[in-house]
mmCIF file with all atom_site columns, C-alpha atoms in Angstrom:
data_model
loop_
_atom_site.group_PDB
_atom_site.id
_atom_site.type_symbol
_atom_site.label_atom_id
_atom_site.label_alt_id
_atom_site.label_comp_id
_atom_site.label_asym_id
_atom_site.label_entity_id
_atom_site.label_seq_id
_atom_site.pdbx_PDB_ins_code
_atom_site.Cartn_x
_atom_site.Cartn_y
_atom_site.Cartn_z
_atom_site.occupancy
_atom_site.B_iso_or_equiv
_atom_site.pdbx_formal_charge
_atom_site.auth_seq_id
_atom_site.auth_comp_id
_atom_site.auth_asym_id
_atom_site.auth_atom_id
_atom_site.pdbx_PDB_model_num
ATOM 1  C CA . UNK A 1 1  ? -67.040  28.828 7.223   1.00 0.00 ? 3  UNK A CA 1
ATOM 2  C CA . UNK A 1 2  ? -67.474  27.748 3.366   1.00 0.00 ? 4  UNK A CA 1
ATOM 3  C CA . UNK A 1 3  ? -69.344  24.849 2.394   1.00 0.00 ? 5  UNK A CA 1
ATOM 4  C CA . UNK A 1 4  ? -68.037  23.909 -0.801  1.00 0.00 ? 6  UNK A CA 1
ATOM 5  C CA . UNK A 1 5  ? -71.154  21.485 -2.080  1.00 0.00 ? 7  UNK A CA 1
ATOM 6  C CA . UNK A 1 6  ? -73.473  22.371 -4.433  1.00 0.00 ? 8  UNK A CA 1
ATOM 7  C CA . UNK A 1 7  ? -77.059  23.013 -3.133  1.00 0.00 ? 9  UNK A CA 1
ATOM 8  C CA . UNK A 1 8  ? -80.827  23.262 -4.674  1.00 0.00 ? 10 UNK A CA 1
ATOM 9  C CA . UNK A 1 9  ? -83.702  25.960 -4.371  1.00 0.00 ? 11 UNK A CA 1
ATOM 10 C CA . UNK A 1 10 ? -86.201  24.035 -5.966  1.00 0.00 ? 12 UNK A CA 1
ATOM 11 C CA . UNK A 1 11 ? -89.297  25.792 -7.182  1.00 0.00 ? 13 UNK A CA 1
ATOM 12 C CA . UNK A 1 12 ? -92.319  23.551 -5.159  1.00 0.00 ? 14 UNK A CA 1
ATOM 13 C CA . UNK A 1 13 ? -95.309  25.832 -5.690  1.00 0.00 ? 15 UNK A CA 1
ATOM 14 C CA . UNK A 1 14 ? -93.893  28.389 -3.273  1.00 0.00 ? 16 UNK A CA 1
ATOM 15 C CA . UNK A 1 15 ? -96.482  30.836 -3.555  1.00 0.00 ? 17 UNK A CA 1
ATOM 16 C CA . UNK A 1 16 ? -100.040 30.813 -1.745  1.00 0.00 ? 18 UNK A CA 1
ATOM 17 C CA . UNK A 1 17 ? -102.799 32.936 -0.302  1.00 0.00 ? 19 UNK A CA 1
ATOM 18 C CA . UNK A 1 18 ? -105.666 34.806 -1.522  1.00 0.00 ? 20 UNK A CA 1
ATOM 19 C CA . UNK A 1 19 ? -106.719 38.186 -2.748  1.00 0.00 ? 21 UNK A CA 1
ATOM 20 C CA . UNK A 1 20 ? -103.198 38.915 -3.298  1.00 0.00 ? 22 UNK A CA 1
ATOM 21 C CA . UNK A 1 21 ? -102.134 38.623 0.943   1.00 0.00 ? 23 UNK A CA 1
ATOM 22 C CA . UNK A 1 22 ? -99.694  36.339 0.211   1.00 0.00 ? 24 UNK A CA 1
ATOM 23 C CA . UNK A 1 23 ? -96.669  33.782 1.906   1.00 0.00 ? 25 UNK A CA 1
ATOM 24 C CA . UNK A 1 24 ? -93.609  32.057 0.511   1.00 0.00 ? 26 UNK A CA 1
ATOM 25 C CA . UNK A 1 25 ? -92.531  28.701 1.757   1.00 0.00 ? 27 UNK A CA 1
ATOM 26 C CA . UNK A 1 26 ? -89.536  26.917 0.307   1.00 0.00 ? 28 UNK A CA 1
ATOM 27 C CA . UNK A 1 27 ? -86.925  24.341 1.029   1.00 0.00 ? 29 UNK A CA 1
ATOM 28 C CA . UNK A 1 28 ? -83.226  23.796 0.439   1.00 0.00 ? 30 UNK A CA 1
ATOM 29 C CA . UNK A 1 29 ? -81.853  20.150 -0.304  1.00 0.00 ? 31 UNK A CA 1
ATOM 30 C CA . UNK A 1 30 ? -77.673  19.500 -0.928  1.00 0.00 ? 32 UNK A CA 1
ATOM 31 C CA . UNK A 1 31 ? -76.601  17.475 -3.915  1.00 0.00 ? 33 UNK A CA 1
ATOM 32 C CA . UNK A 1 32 ? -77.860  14.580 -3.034  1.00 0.00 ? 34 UNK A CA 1
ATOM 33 C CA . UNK A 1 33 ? -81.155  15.210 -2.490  1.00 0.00 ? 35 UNK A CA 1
ATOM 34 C CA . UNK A 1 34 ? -81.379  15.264 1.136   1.00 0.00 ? 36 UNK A CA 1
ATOM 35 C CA . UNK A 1 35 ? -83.816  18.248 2.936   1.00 0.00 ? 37 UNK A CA 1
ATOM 36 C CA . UNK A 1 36 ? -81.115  20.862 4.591   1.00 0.00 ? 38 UNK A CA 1
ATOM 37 C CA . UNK A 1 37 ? -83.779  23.595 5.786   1.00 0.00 ? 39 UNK A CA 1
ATOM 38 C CA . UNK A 1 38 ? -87.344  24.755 5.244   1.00 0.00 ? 40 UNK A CA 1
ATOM 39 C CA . UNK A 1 39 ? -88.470  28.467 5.208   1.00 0.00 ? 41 UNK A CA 1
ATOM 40 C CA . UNK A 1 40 ? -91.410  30.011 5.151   1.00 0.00 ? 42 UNK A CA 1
ATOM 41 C CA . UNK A 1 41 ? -92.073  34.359 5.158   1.00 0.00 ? 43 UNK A CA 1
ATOM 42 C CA . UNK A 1 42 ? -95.633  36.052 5.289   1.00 0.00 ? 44 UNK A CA 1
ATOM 43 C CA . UNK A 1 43 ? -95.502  38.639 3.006   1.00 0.00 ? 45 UNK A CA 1
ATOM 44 C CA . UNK A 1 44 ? -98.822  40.310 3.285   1.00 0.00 ? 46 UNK A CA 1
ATOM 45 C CA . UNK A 1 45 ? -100.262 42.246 0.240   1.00 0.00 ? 47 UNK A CA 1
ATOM 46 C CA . UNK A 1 46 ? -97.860  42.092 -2.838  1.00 0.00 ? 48 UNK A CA 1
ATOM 47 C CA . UNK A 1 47 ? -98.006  40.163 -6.579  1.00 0.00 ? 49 UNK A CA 1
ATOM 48 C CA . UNK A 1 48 ? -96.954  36.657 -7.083  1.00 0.00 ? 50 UNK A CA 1
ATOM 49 C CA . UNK A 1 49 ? -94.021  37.541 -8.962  1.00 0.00 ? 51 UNK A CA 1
ATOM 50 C CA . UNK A 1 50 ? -92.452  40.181 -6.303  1.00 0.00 ? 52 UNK A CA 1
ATOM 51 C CA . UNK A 1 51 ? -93.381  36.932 -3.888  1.00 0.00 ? 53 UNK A CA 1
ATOM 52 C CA . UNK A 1 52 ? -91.566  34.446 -5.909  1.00 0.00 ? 54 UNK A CA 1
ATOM 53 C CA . UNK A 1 53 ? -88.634  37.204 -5.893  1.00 0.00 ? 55 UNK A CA 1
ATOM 54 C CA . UNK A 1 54 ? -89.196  37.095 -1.486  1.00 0.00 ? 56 UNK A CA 1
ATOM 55 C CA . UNK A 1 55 ? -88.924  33.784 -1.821  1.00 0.00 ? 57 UNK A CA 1
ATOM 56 C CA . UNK A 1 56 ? -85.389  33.591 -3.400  1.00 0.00 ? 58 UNK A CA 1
ATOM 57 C CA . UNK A 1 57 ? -84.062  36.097 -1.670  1.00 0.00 ? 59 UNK A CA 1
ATOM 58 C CA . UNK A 1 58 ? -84.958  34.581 1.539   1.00 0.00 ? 60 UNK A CA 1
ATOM 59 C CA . UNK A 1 59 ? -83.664  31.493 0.287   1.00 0.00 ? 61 UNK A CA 1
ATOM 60 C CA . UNK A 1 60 ? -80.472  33.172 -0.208  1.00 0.00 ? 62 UNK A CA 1
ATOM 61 C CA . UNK A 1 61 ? -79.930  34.532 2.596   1.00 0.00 ? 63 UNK A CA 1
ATOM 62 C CA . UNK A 1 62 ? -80.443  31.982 4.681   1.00 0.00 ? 64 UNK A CA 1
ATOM 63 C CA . UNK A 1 63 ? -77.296  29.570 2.632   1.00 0.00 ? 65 UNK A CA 1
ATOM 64 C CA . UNK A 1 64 ? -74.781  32.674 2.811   1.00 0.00 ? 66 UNK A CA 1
ATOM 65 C CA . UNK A 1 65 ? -75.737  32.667 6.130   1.00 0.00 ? 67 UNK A CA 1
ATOM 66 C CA . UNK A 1 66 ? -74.827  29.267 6.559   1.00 0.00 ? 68 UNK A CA 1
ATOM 67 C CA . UNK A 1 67 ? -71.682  29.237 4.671   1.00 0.00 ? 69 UNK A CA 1
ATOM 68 C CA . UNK A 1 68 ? -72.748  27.727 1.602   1.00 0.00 ? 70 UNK A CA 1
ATOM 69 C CA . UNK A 1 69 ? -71.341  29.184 -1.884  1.00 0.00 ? 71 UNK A CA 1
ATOM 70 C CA . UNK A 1 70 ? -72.852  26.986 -4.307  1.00 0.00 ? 72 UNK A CA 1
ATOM 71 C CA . UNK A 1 71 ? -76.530  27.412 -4.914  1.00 0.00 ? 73 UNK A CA 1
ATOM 72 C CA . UNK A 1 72 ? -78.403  26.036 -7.858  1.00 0.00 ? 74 UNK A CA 1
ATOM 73 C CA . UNK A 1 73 ? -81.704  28.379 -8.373  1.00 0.00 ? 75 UNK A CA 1
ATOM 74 C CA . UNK A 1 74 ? -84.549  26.272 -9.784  1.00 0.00 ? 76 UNK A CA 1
ATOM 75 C CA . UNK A 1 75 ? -87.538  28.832 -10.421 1.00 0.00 ? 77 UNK A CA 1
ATOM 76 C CA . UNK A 1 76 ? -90.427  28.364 -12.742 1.00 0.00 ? 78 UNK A CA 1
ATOM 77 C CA . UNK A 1 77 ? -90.436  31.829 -13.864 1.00 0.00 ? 79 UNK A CA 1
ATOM 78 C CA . UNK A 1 78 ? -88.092  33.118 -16.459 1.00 0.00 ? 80 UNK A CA 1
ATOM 79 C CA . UNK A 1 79 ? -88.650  36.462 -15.928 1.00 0.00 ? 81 UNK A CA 1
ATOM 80 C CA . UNK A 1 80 ? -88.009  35.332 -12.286 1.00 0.00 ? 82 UNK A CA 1
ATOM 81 C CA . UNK A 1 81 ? -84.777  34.139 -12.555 1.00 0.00 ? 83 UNK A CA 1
ATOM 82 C CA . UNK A 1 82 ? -83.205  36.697 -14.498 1.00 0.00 ? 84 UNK A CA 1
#
């Protein structure tokens, strides 16, 4: 199954933890706006940027999963997104 709308990863301070022990959480909302699915991964010791890479993958995975082929990345990393 396809879904042929255009959805949003937002970047919402996905990041958290301390000492470097750290979890993703995330959301997904469709064109409009509207919350499709929340997500959240413990990723134990790693950096924030291999995190905020976690966190789109997951992100990802979870919409192909679903059917959807149109997702808008929002990240507030450059380096990120490339």
């Amino acid at each position: 199954m396809s879904v042929t709308q255009w959805v949003n990863m937002p970047y919402q301070q996905s990041v958290s933890g301390l000492m470097y022990f750290l979890a993703t959480r995330d959301i997904v909302r469709n064109h409009n706006g509207e919350w499709i699915i929340g997500y959240n991964r413990l990723l134990g010791s790693c950096s924030v940027f291999d995190a905020k890479l976690w966190d789109i993958l997951d992100g990802l995975g979870i919409l192909i999963d679903g059917g959807y082929d149109h997702v808008r990345i929002q990240a507030d990393s450059l380096e990120a997104a490339k």
